[in-house]
């Protein structure tokens, strides 16, 4: 049981390049989300999904796209990378959770540098 | 914008001492959660307190919640070197979790 797996762990891009951060979970969680973590800013929600085929924007969605074609995978696409997107990205998931607790399981993070 | 804000930003204590950190938030919540992040790692859930609860314990952790003041505190008793980490509060509102900027705790041997 691997939990939430993110790849790559590190990536360096040039301004204007595109790339996809991969996220996969093997816990059959319905809800998946992407956060970015910047110094002094905490974690900010980029996009989230409450199930396959359903996605929605979070607090800072500009410059990012997501899709959810399967329950397991939730890739984050950077369309045209900018230096402001230099950050550590975390994928997190949780079950449908009838208790309403909404406790997240996090991946180990992907550190992205845009030059 | 951040929902929760932790105080202090950083805390340095001696092994065996207690560590207390606070979280203030702005809007009504369903629950409040605390997470720990070790350097270079993802966040790990520690404890959850619901909006109708005032205090919760888990091992060496004690969390309080005061909804009238929109604040929470996390107490770690008898700290150990392994408690060195950043601690984040997260508030649940409308099934979305919003995180604060965190408190960095250093436990000195």
PDB file of C-alpha atoms in Angstrom:
ATOM      1  CA  UNK A   1       0.000   0.000   0.000  1.00  0.00           C
ATOM      2  CA  UNK A   2       2.001   2.992  -1.305  1.00  0.00           C
ATOM      3  CA  UNK A   3      -0.448   5.766  -0.300  1.00  0.00           C
ATOM      4  CA  UNK A   4      -0.027   8.940  -2.403  1.00  0.00           C
ATOM      5  CA  UNK A   5       2.825   8.852  -4.907  1.00  0.00           C
ATOM      6  CA  UNK A   6       4.113  11.984  -6.625  1.00  0.00           C
ATOM      7  CA  UNK A   7       6.549  12.171  -9.523  1.00  0.00           C
ATOM      8  CA  UNK A   8       8.958  13.713 -10.213  1.00  0.00           C
ATOM      9  CA  UNK A   9      10.460  14.691  -6.853  1.00  0.00           C
ATOM     10  CA  UNK A  10      12.533  17.464  -8.416  1.00  0.00           C
ATOM     11  CA  UNK A  11      12.209  19.339 -11.696  1.00  0.00           C
ATOM     12  CA  UNK A  12      13.880  22.365 -13.242  1.00  0.00           C
ATOM     13  CA  UNK A  13      12.098  24.133 -16.092  1.00  0.00           C
ATOM     14  CA  UNK A  14      12.775  27.145 -18.251  1.00  0.00           C
ATOM     15  CA  UNK A  15      10.209  29.905 -18.487  1.00  0.00           C
ATOM     16  CA  UNK A  16       7.550  29.006 -21.029  1.00  0.00           C
ATOM     17  CA  UNK A  17       8.040  25.249 -20.879  1.00  0.00           C
ATOM     18  CA  UNK A  18       5.152  22.974 -19.988  1.00  0.00           C
ATOM     19  CA  UNK A  19       5.153  19.905 -17.815  1.00  0.00           C
ATOM     20  CA  UNK A  20       2.930  17.563 -15.845  1.00  0.00           C
ATOM     21  CA  UNK A  21       3.279  16.625 -12.196  1.00  0.00           C
ATOM     22  CA  UNK A  22       1.914  13.158 -11.618  1.00  0.00           C
ATOM     23  CA  UNK A  23      -0.092  12.036  -8.594  1.00  0.00           C
ATOM     24  CA  UNK A  24      -1.426   8.553  -7.969  1.00  0.00           C
ATOM     25  CA  UNK A  25      -3.124   7.032  -4.933  1.00  0.00           C
ATOM     26  CA  UNK A  26      -3.949   3.390  -4.260  1.00  0.00           C
ATOM     27  CA  UNK A  27      -6.427   3.903  -1.393  1.00  0.00           C
ATOM     28  CA  UNK A  28      -9.535   4.277  -3.581  1.00  0.00           C
ATOM     29  CA  UNK A  29      -9.966   7.829  -2.304  1.00  0.00           C
ATOM     30  CA  UNK A  30     -12.660   9.857  -4.008  1.00  0.00           C
ATOM     31  CA  UNK A  31     -11.228  13.283  -3.206  1.00  0.00           C
ATOM     32  CA  UNK A  32      -7.863  14.446  -4.531  1.00  0.00           C
ATOM     33  CA  UNK A  33      -6.244  17.863  -4.434  1.00  0.00           C
ATOM     34  CA  UNK A  34      -3.122  19.823  -5.293  1.00  0.00           C
ATOM     35  CA  UNK A  35      -1.507  22.389  -3.008  1.00  0.00           C
ATOM     36  CA  UNK A  36       1.543  24.567  -3.430  1.00  0.00           C
ATOM     37  CA  UNK A  37       3.756  25.495  -0.493  1.00  0.00           C
ATOM     38  CA  UNK A  38       5.764  28.696  -0.476  1.00  0.00           C
ATOM     39  CA  UNK A  39       7.881  30.076   2.399  1.00  0.00           C
ATOM     40  CA  UNK A  40       5.741  31.996   4.879  1.00  0.00           C
ATOM     41  CA  UNK A  41       2.566  31.286   2.910  1.00  0.00           C
ATOM     42  CA  UNK A  42       1.522  27.890   4.157  1.00  0.00           C
ATOM     43  CA  UNK A  43      -0.254  25.617   1.699  1.00  0.00           C
ATOM     44  CA  UNK A  44      -2.582  27.055  -0.901  1.00  0.00           C
ATOM     45  CA  UNK A  45      -5.143  24.965  -2.748  1.00  0.00           C
ATOM     46  CA  UNK A  46      -4.703  24.940  -6.540  1.00  0.00           C
ATOM     47  CA  UNK A  47      -7.313  22.477  -7.828  1.00  0.00           C
ATOM     48  CA  UNK A  48      -9.312  19.634  -6.379  1.00  0.00           C
ATOM     49  CA  UNK A  49     -11.529  16.765  -7.512  1.00  0.00           C
ATOM     50  CA  UNK A  50     -14.377  15.050  -5.672  1.00  0.00           C
ATOM     51  CA  UNK A  51     -14.415  12.080  -8.047  1.00  0.00           C
ATOM     52  CA  UNK A  52     -13.517  10.818 -11.505  1.00  0.00           C
ATOM     53  CA  UNK A  53     -14.598  13.292 -14.169  1.00  0.00           C
ATOM     54  CA  UNK A  54     -15.143  16.151 -11.682  1.00  0.00           C
ATOM     55  CA  UNK A  55     -12.642  18.924 -10.993  1.00  0.00           C
ATOM     56  CA  UNK A  56     -12.875  22.410  -9.532  1.00  0.00           C
ATOM     57  CA  UNK A  57     -10.665  25.397  -8.857  1.00  0.00           C
ATOM     58  CA  UNK A  58      -9.106  26.206  -5.534  1.00  0.00           C
ATOM     59  CA  UNK A  59      -7.547  29.395  -4.262  1.00  0.00           C
ATOM     60  CA  UNK A  60      -4.717  29.789  -6.838  1.00  0.00           C
ATOM     61  CA  UNK A  61      -5.709  27.961 -10.077  1.00  0.00           C
ATOM     62  CA  UNK A  62      -4.245  30.318 -12.702  1.00  0.00           C
ATOM     63  CA  UNK A  63      -1.564  28.735 -14.868  1.00  0.00           C
ATOM     64  CA  UNK A  64      -2.527  25.171 -13.933  1.00  0.00           C
ATOM     65  CA  UNK A  65      -4.821  22.547 -15.439  1.00  0.00           C
ATOM     66  CA  UNK A  66      -6.043  19.271 -13.997  1.00  0.00           C
ATOM     67  CA  UNK A  67      -8.060  16.290 -15.130  1.00  0.00           C
ATOM     68  CA  UNK A  68      -9.424  13.225 -13.340  1.00  0.00           C
ATOM     69  CA  UNK A  69     -10.044  10.411 -15.794  1.00  0.00           C
ATOM     70  CA  UNK A  70      -9.601   7.679 -13.158  1.00  0.00           C
ATOM     71  CA  UNK A  71     -10.083   7.454  -9.392  1.00  0.00           C
ATOM     72  CA  UNK A  72      -6.375   6.767  -8.918  1.00  0.00           C
ATOM     73  CA  UNK A  73      -4.707   9.567 -10.902  1.00  0.00           C
ATOM     74  CA  UNK A  74      -4.835  13.349 -10.669  1.00  0.00           C
ATOM     75  CA  UNK A  75      -2.131  15.018 -12.817  1.00  0.00           C
ATOM     76  CA  UNK A  76      -1.340  18.725 -12.545  1.00  0.00           C
ATOM     77  CA  UNK A  77      -0.300  20.454 -15.755  1.00  0.00           C
ATOM     78  CA  UNK A  78       1.682  23.643 -15.982  1.00  0.00           C
ATOM     79  CA  UNK A  79       0.804  25.155 -19.341  1.00  0.00           C
ATOM     80  CA  UNK A  80       3.582  27.754 -19.700  1.00  0.00           C
ATOM     81  CA  UNK A  81       5.852  27.798 -16.660  1.00  0.00           C
ATOM     82  CA  UNK A  82       6.678  31.099 -14.987  1.00  0.00           C
ATOM     83  CA  UNK A  83       9.231  31.867 -12.231  1.00  0.00           C
ATOM     84  CA  UNK A  84       6.278  32.599  -9.902  1.00  0.00           C
ATOM     85  CA  UNK A  85       5.407  28.896 -10.118  1.00  0.00           C
ATOM     86  CA  UNK A  86       8.664  27.932  -8.409  1.00  0.00           C
ATOM     87  CA  UNK A  87       7.363  26.090  -5.376  1.00  0.00           C
ATOM     88  CA  UNK A  88       6.896  22.755  -3.667  1.00  0.00           C
ATOM     89  CA  UNK A  89       3.757  20.996  -4.845  1.00  0.00           C
ATOM     90  CA  UNK A  90       1.816  18.521  -2.743  1.00  0.00           C
ATOM     91  CA  UNK A  91      -0.886  16.132  -3.823  1.00  0.00           C
ATOM     92  CA  UNK A  92      -3.308  15.001  -1.123  1.00  0.00           C
ATOM     93  CA  UNK A  93      -6.299  12.679  -1.038  1.00  0.00           C
ATOM     94  CA  UNK A  94      -9.026  11.483   1.289  1.00  0.00           C
ATOM     95  CA  UNK A  95     -11.950   9.056   1.153  1.00  0.00           C
ATOM     96  CA  UNK A  96     -15.538  10.093   0.525  1.00  0.00           C
ATOM     97  CA  UNK A  97     -15.731  10.280   4.304  1.00  0.00           C
ATOM     98  CA  UNK A  98     -19.343  10.078   5.517  1.00  0.00           C
ATOM     99  CA  UNK A  99     -18.028  11.184   8.948  1.00  0.00           C
ATOM    100  CA  UNK A 100     -17.193  14.540   7.389  1.00  0.00           C
ATOM    101  CA  UNK A 101     -13.749  14.644   8.978  1.00  0.00           C
ATOM    102  CA  UNK A 102     -11.893  15.270   5.711  1.00  0.00           C
ATOM    103  CA  UNK A 103      -8.464  14.147   6.910  1.00  0.00           C
ATOM    104  CA  UNK A 104      -5.944  14.333   4.085  1.00  0.00           C
ATOM    105  CA  UNK A 105      -3.137  11.928   3.191  1.00  0.00           C
ATOM    106  CA  UNK A 106      -0.262  13.772   1.555  1.00  0.00           C
ATOM    107  CA  UNK A 107       2.361  12.759  -0.972  1.00  0.00           C
ATOM    108  CA  UNK A 108       6.042  13.524  -0.367  1.00  0.00           C
ATOM    109  CA  UNK A 109       6.029  16.592  -2.606  1.00  0.00           C
ATOM    110  CA  UNK A 110       7.501  17.724  -5.920  1.00  0.00           C
ATOM    111  CA  UNK A 111       9.992  20.590  -5.868  1.00  0.00           C
ATOM    112  CA  UNK A 112       9.759  22.688  -9.023  1.00  0.00           C
ATOM    113  CA  UNK A 113      12.163  25.431 -10.031  1.00  0.00           C
ATOM    114  CA  UNK A 114      11.384  27.674 -12.995  1.00  0.00           C
ATOM    115  CA  UNK A 115      14.320  29.653 -14.350  1.00  0.00           C
TER     116      UNK A 115
ATOM    117  CA  UNK B   1      -6.047  33.958   1.495  1.00  0.00           C
ATOM    118  CA  UNK B   2      -5.039  31.881   4.506  1.00  0.00           C
ATOM    119  CA  UNK B   3      -7.812  30.913   6.872  1.00  0.00           C
ATOM    120  CA  UNK B   4      -5.613  29.923   9.785  1.00  0.00           C
ATOM    121  CA  UNK B   5      -2.598  31.714  11.185  1.00  0.00           C
ATOM    122  CA  UNK B   6      -0.202  30.109  13.637  1.00  0.00           C
ATOM    123  CA  UNK B   7       1.649  31.840  16.410  1.00  0.00           C
ATOM    124  CA  UNK B   8       4.546  31.887  17.080  1.00  0.00           C
ATOM    125  CA  UNK B   9       6.244  31.455  13.696  1.00  0.00           C
ATOM    126  CA  UNK B  10       9.139  29.664  15.367  1.00  0.00           C
ATOM    127  CA  UNK B  11       9.735  28.034  18.742  1.00  0.00           C
ATOM    128  CA  UNK B  12      12.912  26.596  20.256  1.00  0.00           C
ATOM    129  CA  UNK B  13      12.681  24.468  23.395  1.00  0.00           C
ATOM    130  CA  UNK B  14      14.776  22.059  25.433  1.00  0.00           C
ATOM    131  CA  UNK B  15      14.047  18.357  25.277  1.00  0.00           C
ATOM    132  CA  UNK B  16      11.524  17.452  27.954  1.00  0.00           C
ATOM    133  CA  UNK B  17       9.831  20.860  27.944  1.00  0.00           C
ATOM    134  CA  UNK B  18       6.317  21.501  26.665  1.00  0.00           C
ATOM    135  CA  UNK B  19       5.648  23.274  23.373  1.00  0.00           C
ATOM    136  CA  UNK B  20       2.534  25.360  22.837  1.00  0.00           C
ATOM    137  CA  UNK B  21       1.440  26.910  19.573  1.00  0.00           C
ATOM    138  CA  UNK B  22      -1.714  28.779  18.665  1.00  0.00           C
ATOM    139  CA  UNK B  23      -3.912  29.054  15.615  1.00  0.00           C
ATOM    140  CA  UNK B  24      -6.414  31.777  14.827  1.00  0.00           C
ATOM    141  CA  UNK B  25      -8.914  31.614  12.001  1.00  0.00           C
ATOM    142  CA  UNK B  26     -11.422  33.919  10.394  1.00  0.00           C
ATOM    143  CA  UNK B  27     -14.638  32.159   9.425  1.00  0.00           C
ATOM    144  CA  UNK B  28     -16.880  29.451  10.851  1.00  0.00           C
ATOM    145  CA  UNK B  29     -15.523  25.922  10.618  1.00  0.00           C
ATOM    146  CA  UNK B  30     -16.671  22.307  10.618  1.00  0.00           C
ATOM    147  CA  UNK B  31     -13.503  21.086  12.261  1.00  0.00           C
ATOM    148  CA  UNK B  32      -9.903  22.095  12.875  1.00  0.00           C
ATOM    149  CA  UNK B  33      -6.964  19.797  12.232  1.00  0.00           C
ATOM    150  CA  UNK B  34      -3.278  19.866  13.102  1.00  0.00           C
ATOM    151  CA  UNK B  35      -0.613  18.450  10.801  1.00  0.00           C
ATOM    152  CA  UNK B  36       3.125  17.950  11.197  1.00  0.00           C
ATOM    153  CA  UNK B  37       5.718  18.325   8.449  1.00  0.00           C
ATOM    154  CA  UNK B  38       9.240  17.039   8.864  1.00  0.00           C
ATOM    155  CA  UNK B  39      11.876  18.758   6.763  1.00  0.00           C
ATOM    156  CA  UNK B  40      11.550  17.851   3.097  1.00  0.00           C
ATOM    157  CA  UNK B  41       8.527  15.638   3.633  1.00  0.00           C
ATOM    158  CA  UNK B  42       4.783  15.784   3.165  1.00  0.00           C
ATOM    159  CA  UNK B  43       2.322  16.700   5.891  1.00  0.00           C
ATOM    160  CA  UNK B  44       1.070  14.089   8.316  1.00  0.00           C
ATOM    161  CA  UNK B  45      -2.240  14.387  10.162  1.00  0.00           C
ATOM    162  CA  UNK B  46      -1.907  14.573  13.943  1.00  0.00           C
ATOM    163  CA  UNK B  47      -5.276  15.323  15.496  1.00  0.00           C
ATOM    164  CA  UNK B  48      -8.728  16.648  14.654  1.00  0.00           C
ATOM    165  CA  UNK B  49     -11.158  18.579  16.820  1.00  0.00           C
ATOM    166  CA  UNK B  50     -14.740  19.165  15.756  1.00  0.00           C
ATOM    167  CA  UNK B  51     -16.481  22.514  16.103  1.00  0.00           C
ATOM    168  CA  UNK B  52     -18.642  21.212  18.974  1.00  0.00           C
ATOM    169  CA  UNK B  53     -15.644  19.962  20.985  1.00  0.00           C
ATOM    170  CA  UNK B  54     -13.514  22.033  23.339  1.00  0.00           C
ATOM    171  CA  UNK B  55     -10.566  19.755  24.077  1.00  0.00           C
ATOM    172  CA  UNK B  56      -9.022  16.619  22.615  1.00  0.00           C
ATOM    173  CA  UNK B  57      -6.081  14.452  23.659  1.00  0.00           C
ATOM    174  CA  UNK B  58      -3.934  12.034  21.705  1.00  0.00           C
ATOM    175  CA  UNK B  59      -0.830  10.674  23.406  1.00  0.00           C
ATOM    176  CA  UNK B  60       1.391  13.667  24.209  1.00  0.00           C
ATOM    177  CA  UNK B  61      -0.808  16.022  22.185  1.00  0.00           C
ATOM    178  CA  UNK B  62      -3.551  18.206  23.605  1.00  0.00           C
ATOM    179  CA  UNK B  63      -5.686  20.423  21.403  1.00  0.00           C
ATOM    180  CA  UNK B  64      -8.171  23.033  22.531  1.00  0.00           C
ATOM    181  CA  UNK B  65     -10.713  24.898  20.481  1.00  0.00           C
ATOM    182  CA  UNK B  66     -12.495  28.139  21.356  1.00  0.00           C
ATOM    183  CA  UNK B  67     -15.008  28.898  18.616  1.00  0.00           C
ATOM    184  CA  UNK B  68     -16.078  32.164  20.260  1.00  0.00           C
ATOM    185  CA  UNK B  69     -12.509  33.467  19.891  1.00  0.00           C
ATOM    186  CA  UNK B  70     -11.905  31.558  16.645  1.00  0.00           C
ATOM    187  CA  UNK B  71      -8.722  30.080  18.036  1.00  0.00           C
ATOM    188  CA  UNK B  72      -7.082  26.760  18.818  1.00  0.00           C
ATOM    189  CA  UNK B  73      -3.950  25.676  20.614  1.00  0.00           C
ATOM    190  CA  UNK B  74      -1.729  22.628  20.270  1.00  0.00           C
ATOM    191  CA  UNK B  75       0.302  21.488  23.267  1.00  0.00           C
ATOM    192  CA  UNK B  76       3.054  18.918  22.927  1.00  0.00           C
ATOM    193  CA  UNK B  77       4.127  17.655  26.336  1.00  0.00           C
ATOM    194  CA  UNK B  78       7.541  16.248  27.268  1.00  0.00           C
ATOM    195  CA  UNK B  79       9.025  17.131  23.882  1.00  0.00           C
ATOM    196  CA  UNK B  80      11.573  14.911  22.150  1.00  0.00           C
ATOM    197  CA  UNK B  81      14.140  15.582  19.429  1.00  0.00           C
ATOM    198  CA  UNK B  82      11.832  13.737  17.021  1.00  0.00           C
ATOM    199  CA  UNK B  83       9.191  16.441  17.559  1.00  0.00           C
ATOM    200  CA  UNK B  84      11.384  18.899  15.636  1.00  0.00           C
ATOM    201  CA  UNK B  85       9.149  19.814  12.674  1.00  0.00           C
ATOM    202  CA  UNK B  86       6.743  22.404  11.344  1.00  0.00           C
ATOM    203  CA  UNK B  87       3.192  22.279  12.636  1.00  0.00           C
ATOM    204  CA  UNK B  88       0.202  23.511  10.675  1.00  0.00           C
ATOM    205  CA  UNK B  89      -3.384  24.093  11.630  1.00  0.00           C
ATOM    206  CA  UNK B  90      -6.001  23.517   8.966  1.00  0.00           C
ATOM    207  CA  UNK B  91      -9.623  24.566   9.097  1.00  0.00           C
ATOM    208  CA  UNK B  92     -12.421  22.764   7.303  1.00  0.00           C
ATOM    209  CA  UNK B  93     -15.124  24.896   5.785  1.00  0.00           C
ATOM    210  CA  UNK B  94     -17.433  23.627   3.067  1.00  0.00           C
ATOM    211  CA  UNK B  95     -15.289  20.419   2.689  1.00  0.00           C
ATOM    212  CA  UNK B  96     -12.153  22.382   1.764  1.00  0.00           C
ATOM    213  CA  UNK B  97      -9.129  22.479   4.057  1.00  0.00           C
ATOM    214  CA  UNK B  98      -7.281  25.787   4.419  1.00  0.00           C
ATOM    215  CA  UNK B  99      -3.826  25.825   6.000  1.00  0.00           C
ATOM    216  CA  UNK B 100      -1.910  28.418   7.959  1.00  0.00           C
ATOM    217  CA  UNK B 101       1.761  29.280   7.456  1.00  0.00           C
ATOM    218  CA  UNK B 102       2.891  27.008  10.269  1.00  0.00           C
ATOM    219  CA  UNK B 103       4.993  27.060  13.441  1.00  0.00           C
ATOM    220  CA  UNK B 104       8.531  25.693  13.197  1.00  0.00           C
ATOM    221  CA  UNK B 105       9.477  23.851  16.382  1.00  0.00           C
ATOM    222  CA  UNK B 106      13.076  22.992  17.227  1.00  0.00           C
ATOM    223  CA  UNK B 107      13.708  20.679  20.163  1.00  0.00           C
ATOM    224  CA  UNK B 108      17.262  20.974  21.515  1.00  0.00           C
ATOM    225  CA  UNK B 109      18.925  17.966  23.110  1.00  0.00           C
TER     226      UNK B 109
END
